Short mmCIF file of C-alpha atoms and ligand atoms in Angstrom, two decimals:
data_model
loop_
_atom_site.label_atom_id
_atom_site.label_comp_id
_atom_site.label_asym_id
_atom_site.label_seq_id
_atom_site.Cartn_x
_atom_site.Cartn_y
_atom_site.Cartn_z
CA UNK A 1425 0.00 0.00 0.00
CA UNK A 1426 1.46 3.50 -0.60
CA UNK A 1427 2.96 5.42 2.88
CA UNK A 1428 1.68 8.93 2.91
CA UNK A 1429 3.40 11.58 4.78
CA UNK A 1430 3.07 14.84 6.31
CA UNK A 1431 5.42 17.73 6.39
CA UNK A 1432 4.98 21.03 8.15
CA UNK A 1433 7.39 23.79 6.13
CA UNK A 1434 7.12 22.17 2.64
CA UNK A 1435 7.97 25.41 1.21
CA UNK A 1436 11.15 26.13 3.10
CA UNK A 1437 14.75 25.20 2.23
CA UNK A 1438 14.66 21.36 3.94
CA UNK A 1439 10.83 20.36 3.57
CA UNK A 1440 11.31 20.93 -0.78
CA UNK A 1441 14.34 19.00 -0.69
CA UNK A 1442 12.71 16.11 1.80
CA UNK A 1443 9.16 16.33 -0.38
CA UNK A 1444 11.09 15.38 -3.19
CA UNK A 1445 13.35 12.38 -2.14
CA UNK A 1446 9.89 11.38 -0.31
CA UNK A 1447 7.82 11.23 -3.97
CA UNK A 1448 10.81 9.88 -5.55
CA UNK A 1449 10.13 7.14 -2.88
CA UNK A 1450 6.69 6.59 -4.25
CA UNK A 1451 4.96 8.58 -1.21
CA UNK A 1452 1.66 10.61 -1.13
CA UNK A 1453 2.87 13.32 0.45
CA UNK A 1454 0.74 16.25 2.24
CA UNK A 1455 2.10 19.42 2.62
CA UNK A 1456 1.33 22.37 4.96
CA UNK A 1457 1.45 25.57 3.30
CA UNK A 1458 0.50 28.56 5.02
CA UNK A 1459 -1.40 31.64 3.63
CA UNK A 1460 0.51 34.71 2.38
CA UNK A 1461 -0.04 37.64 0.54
CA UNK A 1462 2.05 36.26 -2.68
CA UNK A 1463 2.79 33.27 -3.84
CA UNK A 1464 5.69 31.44 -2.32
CA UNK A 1465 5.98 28.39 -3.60
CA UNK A 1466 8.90 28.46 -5.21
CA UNK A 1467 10.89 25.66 -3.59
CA UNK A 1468 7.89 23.63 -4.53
CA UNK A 1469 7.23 24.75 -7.78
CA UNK A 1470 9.08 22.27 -10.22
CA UNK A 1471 7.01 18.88 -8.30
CA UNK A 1472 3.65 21.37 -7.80
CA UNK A 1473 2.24 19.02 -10.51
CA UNK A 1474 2.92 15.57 -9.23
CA UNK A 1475 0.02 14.06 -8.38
CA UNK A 1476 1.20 12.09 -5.34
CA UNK A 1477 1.66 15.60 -3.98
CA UNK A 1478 -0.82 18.04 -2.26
CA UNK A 1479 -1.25 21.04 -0.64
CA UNK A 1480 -3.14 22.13 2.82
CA UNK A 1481 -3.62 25.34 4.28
CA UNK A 1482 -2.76 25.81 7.63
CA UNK A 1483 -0.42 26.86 10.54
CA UNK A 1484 1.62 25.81 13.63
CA UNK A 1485 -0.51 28.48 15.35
CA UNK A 1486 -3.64 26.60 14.68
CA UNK A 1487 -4.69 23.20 16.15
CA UNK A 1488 -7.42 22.99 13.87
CA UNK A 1489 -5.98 23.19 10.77
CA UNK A 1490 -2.71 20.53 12.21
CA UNK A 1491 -5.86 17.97 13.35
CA UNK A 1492 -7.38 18.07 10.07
CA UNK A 1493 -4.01 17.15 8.56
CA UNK A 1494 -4.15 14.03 10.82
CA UNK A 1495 -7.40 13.04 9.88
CA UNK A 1496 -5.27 11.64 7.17
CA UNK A 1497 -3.68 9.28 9.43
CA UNK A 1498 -0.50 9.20 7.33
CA UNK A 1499 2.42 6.76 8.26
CA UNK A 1500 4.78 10.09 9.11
CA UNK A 1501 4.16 13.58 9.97
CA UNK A 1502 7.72 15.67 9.38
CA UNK A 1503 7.75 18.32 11.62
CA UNK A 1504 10.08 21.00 9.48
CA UNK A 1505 7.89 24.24 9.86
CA UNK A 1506 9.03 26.63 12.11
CA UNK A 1507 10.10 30.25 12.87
CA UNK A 1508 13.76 29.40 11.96
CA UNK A 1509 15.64 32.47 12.09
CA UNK A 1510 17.83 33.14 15.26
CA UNK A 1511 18.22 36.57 15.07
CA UNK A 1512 14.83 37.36 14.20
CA UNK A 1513 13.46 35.14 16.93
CA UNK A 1514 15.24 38.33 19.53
CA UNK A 1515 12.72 40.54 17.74
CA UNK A 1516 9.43 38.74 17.78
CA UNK A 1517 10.48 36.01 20.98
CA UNK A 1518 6.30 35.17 22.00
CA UNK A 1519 5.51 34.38 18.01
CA UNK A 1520 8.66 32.45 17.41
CA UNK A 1521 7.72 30.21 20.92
CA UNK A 1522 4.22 30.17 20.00
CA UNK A 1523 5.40 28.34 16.58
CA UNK A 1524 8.00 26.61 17.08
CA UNK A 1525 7.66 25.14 20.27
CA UNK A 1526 3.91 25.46 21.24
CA UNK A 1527 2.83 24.30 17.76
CA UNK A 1528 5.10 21.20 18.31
CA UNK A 1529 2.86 20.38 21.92
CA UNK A 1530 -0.49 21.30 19.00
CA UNK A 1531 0.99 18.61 16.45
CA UNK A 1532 1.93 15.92 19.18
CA UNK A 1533 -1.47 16.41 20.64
CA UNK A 1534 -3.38 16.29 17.50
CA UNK A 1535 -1.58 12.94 16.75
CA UNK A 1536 -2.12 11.35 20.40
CA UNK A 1537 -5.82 12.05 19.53
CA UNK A 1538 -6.16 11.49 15.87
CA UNK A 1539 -3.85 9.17 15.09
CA UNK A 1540 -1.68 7.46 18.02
CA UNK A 1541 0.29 5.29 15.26
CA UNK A 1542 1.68 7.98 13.39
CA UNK A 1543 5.63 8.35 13.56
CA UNK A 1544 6.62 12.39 14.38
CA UNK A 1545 10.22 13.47 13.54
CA UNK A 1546 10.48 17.13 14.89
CA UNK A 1547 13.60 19.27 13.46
CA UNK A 1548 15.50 19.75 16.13
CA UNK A 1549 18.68 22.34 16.16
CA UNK A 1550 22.09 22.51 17.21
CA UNK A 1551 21.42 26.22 18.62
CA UNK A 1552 19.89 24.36 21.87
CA UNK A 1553 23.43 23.78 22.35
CA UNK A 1554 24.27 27.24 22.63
CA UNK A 1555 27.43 27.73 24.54
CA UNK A 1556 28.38 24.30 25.45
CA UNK A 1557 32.25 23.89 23.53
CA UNK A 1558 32.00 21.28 20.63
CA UNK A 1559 32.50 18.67 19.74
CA UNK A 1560 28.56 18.82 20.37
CA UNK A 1561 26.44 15.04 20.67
CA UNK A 1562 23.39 13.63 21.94
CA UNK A 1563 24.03 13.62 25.57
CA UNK A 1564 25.63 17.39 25.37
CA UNK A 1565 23.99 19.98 27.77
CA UNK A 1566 21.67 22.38 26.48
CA UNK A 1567 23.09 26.32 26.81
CA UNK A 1568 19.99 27.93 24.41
CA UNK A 1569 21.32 31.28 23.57
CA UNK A 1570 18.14 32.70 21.66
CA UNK A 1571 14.36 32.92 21.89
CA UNK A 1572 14.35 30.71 18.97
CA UNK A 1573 16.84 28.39 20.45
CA UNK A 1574 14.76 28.03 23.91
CA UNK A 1575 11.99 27.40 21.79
CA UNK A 1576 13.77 24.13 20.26
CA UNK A 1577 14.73 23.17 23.61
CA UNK A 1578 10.98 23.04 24.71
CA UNK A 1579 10.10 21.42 21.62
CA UNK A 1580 12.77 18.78 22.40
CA UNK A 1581 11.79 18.08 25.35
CA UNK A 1582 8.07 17.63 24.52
CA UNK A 1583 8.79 15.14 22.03
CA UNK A 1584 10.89 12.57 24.50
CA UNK A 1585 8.17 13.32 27.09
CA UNK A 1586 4.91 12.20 24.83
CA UNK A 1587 7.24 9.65 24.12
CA UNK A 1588 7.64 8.98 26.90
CA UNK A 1589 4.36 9.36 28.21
CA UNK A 1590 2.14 7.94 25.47
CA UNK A 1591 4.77 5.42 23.34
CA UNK A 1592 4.42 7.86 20.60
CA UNK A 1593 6.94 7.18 17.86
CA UNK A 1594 8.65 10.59 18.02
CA UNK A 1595 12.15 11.34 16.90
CA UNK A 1596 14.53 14.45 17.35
CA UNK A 1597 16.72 15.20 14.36
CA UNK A 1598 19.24 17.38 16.17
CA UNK A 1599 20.74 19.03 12.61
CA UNK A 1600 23.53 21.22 12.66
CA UNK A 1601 23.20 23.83 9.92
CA UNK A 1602 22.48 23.15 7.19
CA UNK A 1603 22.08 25.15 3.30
CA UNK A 1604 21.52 25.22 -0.18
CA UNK A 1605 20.69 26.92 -3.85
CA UNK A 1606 17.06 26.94 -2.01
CA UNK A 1607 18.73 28.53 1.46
CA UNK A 1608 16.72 31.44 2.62
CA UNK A 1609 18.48 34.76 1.61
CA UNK A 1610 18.95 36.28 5.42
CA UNK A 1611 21.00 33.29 6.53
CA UNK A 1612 24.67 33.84 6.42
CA UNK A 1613 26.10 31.56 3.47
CA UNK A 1614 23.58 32.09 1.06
CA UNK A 1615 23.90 36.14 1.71
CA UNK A 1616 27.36 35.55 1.00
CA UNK A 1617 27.07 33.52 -2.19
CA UNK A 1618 24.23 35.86 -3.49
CA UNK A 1619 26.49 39.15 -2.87
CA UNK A 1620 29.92 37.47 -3.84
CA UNK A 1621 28.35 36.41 -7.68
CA UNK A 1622 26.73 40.14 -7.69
CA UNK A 1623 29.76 41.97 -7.23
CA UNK A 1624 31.80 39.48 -9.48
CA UNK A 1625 28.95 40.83 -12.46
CA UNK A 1626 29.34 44.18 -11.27
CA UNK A 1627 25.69 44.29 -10.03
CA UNK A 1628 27.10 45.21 -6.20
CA UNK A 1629 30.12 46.56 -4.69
CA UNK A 1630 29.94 45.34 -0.70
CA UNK A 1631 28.69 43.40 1.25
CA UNK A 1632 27.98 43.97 4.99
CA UNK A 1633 28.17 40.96 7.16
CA UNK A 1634 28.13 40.69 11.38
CA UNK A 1635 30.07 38.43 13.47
CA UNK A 1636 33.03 36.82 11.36
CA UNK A 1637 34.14 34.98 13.83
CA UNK A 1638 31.65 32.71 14.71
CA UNK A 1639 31.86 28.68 13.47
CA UNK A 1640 29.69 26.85 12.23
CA UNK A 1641 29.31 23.16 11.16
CA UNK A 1642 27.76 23.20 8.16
CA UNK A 1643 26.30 20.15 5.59
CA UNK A 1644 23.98 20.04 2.32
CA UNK A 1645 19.62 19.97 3.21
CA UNK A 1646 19.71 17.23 0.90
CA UNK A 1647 21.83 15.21 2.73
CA UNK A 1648 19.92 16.44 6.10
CA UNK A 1649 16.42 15.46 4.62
CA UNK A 1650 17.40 12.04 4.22
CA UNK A 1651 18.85 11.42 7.38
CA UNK A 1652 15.55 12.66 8.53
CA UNK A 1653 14.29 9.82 6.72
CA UNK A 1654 16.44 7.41 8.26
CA UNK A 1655 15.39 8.39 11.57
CA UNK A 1656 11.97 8.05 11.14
CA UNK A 1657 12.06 4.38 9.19
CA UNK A 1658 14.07 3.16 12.58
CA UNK A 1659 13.09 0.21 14.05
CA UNK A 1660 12.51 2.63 16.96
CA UNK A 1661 12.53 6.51 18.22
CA UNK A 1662 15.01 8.08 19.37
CA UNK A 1663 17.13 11.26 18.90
CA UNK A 1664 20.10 11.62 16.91
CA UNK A 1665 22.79 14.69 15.77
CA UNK A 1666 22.89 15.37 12.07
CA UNK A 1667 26.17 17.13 11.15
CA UNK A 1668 29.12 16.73 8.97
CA UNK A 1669 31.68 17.24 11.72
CA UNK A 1670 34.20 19.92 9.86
CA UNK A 1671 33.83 23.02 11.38
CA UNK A 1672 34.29 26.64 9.67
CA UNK A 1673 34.35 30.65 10.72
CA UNK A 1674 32.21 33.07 8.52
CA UNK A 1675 34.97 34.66 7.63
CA UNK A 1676 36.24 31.55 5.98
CA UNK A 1677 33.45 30.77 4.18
CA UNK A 1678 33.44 34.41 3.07
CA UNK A 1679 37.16 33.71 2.12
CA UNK A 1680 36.54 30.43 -0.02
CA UNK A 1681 33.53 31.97 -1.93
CA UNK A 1682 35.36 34.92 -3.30
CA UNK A 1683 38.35 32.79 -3.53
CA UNK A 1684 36.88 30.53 -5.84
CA UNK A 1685 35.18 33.60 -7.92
CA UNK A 1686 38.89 34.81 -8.26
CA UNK A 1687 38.30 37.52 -5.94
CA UNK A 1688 39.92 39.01 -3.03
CA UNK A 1689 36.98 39.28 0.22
CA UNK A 1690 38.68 41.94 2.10
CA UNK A 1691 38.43 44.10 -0.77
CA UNK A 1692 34.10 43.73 -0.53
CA UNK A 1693 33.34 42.61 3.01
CA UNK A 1694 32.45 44.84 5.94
CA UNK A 1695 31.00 44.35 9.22
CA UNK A 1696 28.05 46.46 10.13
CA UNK A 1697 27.11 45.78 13.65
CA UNK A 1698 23.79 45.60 12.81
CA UNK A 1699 24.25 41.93 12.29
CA UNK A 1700 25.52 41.41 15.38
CA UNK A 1701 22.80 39.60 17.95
CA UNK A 1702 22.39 40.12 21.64
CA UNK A 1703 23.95 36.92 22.59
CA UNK A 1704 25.91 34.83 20.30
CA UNK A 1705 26.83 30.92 19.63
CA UNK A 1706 30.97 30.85 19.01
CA UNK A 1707 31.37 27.18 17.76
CA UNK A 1708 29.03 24.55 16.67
CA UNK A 1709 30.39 21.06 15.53
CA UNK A 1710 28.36 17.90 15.48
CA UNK A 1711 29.37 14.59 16.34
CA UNK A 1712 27.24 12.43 13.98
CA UNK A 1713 29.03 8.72 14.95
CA UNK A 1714 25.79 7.83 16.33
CA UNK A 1715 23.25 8.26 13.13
CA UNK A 1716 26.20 6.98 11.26
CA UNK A 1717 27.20 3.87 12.53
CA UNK A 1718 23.50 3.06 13.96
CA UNK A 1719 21.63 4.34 10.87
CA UNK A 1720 24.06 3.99 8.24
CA UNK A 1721 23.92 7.59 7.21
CA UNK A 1722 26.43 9.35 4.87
CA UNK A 1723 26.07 12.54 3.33
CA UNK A 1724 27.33 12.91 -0.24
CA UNK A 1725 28.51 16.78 0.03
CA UNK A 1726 31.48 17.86 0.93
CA UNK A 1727 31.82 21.46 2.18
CA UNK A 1728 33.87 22.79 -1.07
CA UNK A 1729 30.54 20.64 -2.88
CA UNK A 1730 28.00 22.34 -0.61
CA UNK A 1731 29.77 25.84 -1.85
CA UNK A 1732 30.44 25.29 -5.67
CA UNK A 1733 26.77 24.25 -6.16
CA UNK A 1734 25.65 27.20 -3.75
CA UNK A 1735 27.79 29.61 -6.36
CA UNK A 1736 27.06 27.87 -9.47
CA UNK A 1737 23.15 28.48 -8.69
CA UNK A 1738 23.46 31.96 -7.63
CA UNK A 1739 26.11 33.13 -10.49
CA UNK A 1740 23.32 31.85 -12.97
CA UNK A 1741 20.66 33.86 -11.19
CA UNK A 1742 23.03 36.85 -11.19
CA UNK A 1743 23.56 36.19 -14.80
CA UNK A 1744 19.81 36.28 -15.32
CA UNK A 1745 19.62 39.22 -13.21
CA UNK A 1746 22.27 41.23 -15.65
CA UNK A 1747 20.76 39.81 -18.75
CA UNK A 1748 17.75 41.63 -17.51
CA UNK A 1749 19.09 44.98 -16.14
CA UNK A 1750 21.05 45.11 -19.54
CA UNK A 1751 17.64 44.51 -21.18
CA UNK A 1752 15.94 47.50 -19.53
CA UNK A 1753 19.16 50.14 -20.13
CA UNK A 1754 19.26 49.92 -23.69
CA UNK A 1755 14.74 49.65 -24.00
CA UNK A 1756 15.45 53.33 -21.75
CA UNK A 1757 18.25 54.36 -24.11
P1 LIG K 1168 13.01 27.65 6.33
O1 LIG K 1168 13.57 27.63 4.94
O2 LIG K 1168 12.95 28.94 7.06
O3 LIG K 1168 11.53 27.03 6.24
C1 LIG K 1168 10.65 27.14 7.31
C2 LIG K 1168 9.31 26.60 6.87
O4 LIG K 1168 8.39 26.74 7.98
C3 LIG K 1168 8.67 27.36 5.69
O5 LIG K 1168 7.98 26.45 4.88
C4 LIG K 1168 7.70 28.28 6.40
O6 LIG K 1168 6.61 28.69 5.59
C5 LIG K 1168 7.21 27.37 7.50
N1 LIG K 1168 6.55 28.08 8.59
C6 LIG K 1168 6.97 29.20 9.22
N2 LIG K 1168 6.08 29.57 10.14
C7 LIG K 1168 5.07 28.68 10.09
C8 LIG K 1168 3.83 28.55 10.77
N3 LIG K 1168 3.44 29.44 11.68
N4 LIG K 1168 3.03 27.50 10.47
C9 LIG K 1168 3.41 26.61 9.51
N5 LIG K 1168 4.56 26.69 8.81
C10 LIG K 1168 5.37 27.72 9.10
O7 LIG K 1168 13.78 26.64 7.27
P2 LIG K 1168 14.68 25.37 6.90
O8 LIG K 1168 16.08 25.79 6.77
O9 LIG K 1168 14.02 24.63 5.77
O10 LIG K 1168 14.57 24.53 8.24
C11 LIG K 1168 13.54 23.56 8.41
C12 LIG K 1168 13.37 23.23 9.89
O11 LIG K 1168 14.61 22.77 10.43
C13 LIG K 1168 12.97 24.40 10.77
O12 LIG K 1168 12.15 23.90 11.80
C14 LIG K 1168 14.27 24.88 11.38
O13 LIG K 1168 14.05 25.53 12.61
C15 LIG K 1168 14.99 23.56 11.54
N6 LIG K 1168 16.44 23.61 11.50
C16 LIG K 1168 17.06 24.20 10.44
C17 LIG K 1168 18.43 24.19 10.36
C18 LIG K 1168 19.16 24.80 9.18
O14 LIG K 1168 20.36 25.05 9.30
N7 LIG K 1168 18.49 25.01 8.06
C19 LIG K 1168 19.18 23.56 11.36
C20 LIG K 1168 18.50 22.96 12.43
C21 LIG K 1168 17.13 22.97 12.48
P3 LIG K 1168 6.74 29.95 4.58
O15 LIG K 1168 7.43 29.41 3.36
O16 LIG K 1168 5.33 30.33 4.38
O17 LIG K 1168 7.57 30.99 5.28
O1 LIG K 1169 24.06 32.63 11.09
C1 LIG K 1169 26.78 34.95 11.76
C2 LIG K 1169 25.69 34.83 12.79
O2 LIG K 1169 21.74 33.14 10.38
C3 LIG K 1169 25.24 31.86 11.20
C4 LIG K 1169 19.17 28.49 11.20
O3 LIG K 1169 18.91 27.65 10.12
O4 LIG K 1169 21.17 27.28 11.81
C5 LIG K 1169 20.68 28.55 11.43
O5 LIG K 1169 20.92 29.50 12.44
C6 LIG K 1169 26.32 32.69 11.89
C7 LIG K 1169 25.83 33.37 13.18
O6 LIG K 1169 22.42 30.77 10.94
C8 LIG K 1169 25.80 37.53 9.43
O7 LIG K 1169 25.89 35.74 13.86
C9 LIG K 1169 27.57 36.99 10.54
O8 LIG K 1169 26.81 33.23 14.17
O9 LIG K 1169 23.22 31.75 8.86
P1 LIG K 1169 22.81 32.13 10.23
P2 LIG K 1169 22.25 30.37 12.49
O10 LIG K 1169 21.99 31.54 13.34
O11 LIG K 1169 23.42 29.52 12.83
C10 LIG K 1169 20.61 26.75 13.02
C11 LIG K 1169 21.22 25.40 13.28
C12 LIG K 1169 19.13 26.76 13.01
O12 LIG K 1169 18.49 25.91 13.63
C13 LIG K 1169 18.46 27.96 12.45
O13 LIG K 1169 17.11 27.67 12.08
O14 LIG K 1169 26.69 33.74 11.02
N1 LIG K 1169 26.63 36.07 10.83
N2 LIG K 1169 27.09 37.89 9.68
C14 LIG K 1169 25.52 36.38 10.15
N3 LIG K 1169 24.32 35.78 10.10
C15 LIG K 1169 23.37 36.31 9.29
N4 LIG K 1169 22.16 35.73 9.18
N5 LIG K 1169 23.60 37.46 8.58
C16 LIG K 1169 24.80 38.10 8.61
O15 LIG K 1169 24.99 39.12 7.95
#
């Protein structure tokens, strides 16, 4: 019979890339979407018309709408959507605790009442580790050093407890971070690989940045989505780091990208406190030996792969971008 699954932030960076290795899978897949003003669907655009795959309004915020999504019963409910940006979450702290912990207590709830056989997997982060020194693992301490990050903690620790409680089948994906060609625009790599393939067009001359000196660990969503997967086709729940283990400043990353665009980054990059957020995380790097030697997991990027395809992608949309601006100068002239 065919599985069906659930997943809550289809249209982000992880729940496109996870949609599609689930339909590749043969999967009917449901996927939240909420409402906005404009279409953004982009991430979901290119499998919009496969029929295994539909769409649901709703929101974390509202039980009603996360129930009805049960009534499906499916096999496995991905719990990807979520308030995800740290420094935001300083600026609007109730909203992103409301989503993304509050709305995991509304999902787990619905399930225990709608559908007690369901398996959960709830995207857990490496920013509940905060300020505890890496290398960071499952038994680490928590050290949350945001709103958003105290939200995952609570989220966390409502999954082990139903559980716990109930014998739901509920998993933590603890992921380290993790990007993309589909990585929102605000997060730190993809700001740098959209400005660094501007300037080398000639469409922008800087690029202001915050903290260089923080580290982060950081691995393909692909890769991420389908350990996801692997967690939740266990033989039982559990919770498990997802990381690639190599650890690397901002201003490193900064360094390789315009490095491998034959450009020199001190000659475009300037910090503009700004960026900077109340309290920072210094070093994040994941110890993974658990999802790999239980689960078998292996990514297939490497960190230079992660960045050449994160470059490639954004030097053709640059590309695109000049073709355009070009376009519109001599139509003016
Ligand atoms: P993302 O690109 O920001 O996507 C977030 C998704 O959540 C979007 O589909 C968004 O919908 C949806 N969403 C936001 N608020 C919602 C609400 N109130 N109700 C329902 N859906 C809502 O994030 P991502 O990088 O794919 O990350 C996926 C998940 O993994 C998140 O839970 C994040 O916290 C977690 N995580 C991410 C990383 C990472 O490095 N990427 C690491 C650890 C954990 P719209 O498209 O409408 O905005
Ligand atoms: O920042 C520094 C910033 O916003 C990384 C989310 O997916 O991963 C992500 O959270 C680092 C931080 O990601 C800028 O201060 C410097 O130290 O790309 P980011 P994040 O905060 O690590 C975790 C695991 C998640 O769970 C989250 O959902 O880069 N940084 N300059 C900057 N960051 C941004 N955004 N913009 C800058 O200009």
């Amino acid at each position: 019979m065919t599985k069906t699954a659930c997943i809550t932030g289809i249209t982000g960076q992880t729940g496109s890339y996870l949609a599609e290795l689930l339909l590749q899978k043969g999967y009917q897949v449901y996927g939240l979407k909420r409402r906005s003003s404009s279409l953004n669907t982009d991430r979901i655009d290119h499998i919009y018309s496969n029929p295994n795959l539909k769409l649901v309004y709703g929101d974390l915020s509202d039980y009603s709408s996360l129930a009805g999504l049960l009534k499906f019963k499916p096999d496995y409910f991905f719990n990807l959507g979520a308030q995800s940006h740290v420094k935001v979450s300083f600026d609007v702290p109730e909203y992103s605790f409301d989503v993304d912990a509050t709305g995991v207590i509304r999902v787990l709830e619905a399930i225990r009442q709608h559908s007690p056989t369901t398996r959960f997997l709830q995207a857990s982060s490496s920013e509940m580790f905060g300020s505890s020194p890496p290398p960071q693992k499952e038994d680490t301490i928590f050290h949350p050093r945001s709103p958003y990050a105290v939200a995952k903690v609570a989220a966390y620790h409502a999954v082990v407890n139903y559980r716990e409680a109930f014998d739901l089948f509920a998993s933590n994906a603890i992921s380290f971070n993790h990007e993309s060609p589909r990585r929102g625009e605000t997060f730190v790599t993809r700001k740098i690989t959209q400005a660094a393939t501007r300037i080398k067009l000639g469409l922008q001359d800087k690029l202001y940045l915050g903290n260089l000196e923080a580290k982060r660990d950081w691995s393909h969503a692909k890769d991420v989505a389908s350990a996801m997967i692997k967690i939740i086709e266990a033989d039982s729940p559990d919770d498990f780091v997802v990381a690639s283990g190599e650890m690397h400043s901002v201003r490193e990353f900064a360094e390789v990208v315009f490095d491998k665009l034959g450009l020199n980054w001190k000659d475009y990059v300037k910090v503009d406190p700004i960026y900077f957020r109340p309290s920072e995380v210094d070093a994040l790097c994941g110890d993974s030996t658990k999802l790999r030697t239980t689960l078998g997991w292996k990514p297939e990027y490497t960190f230079s792969s992660l960045v050449d395809e994160m470059i490639s992608s954004d030097l053709e949309n640059a590309q695109k971008e000049k073709i355009l601006k070009d376009n519109v100068c001599k139509v003016k002239q």
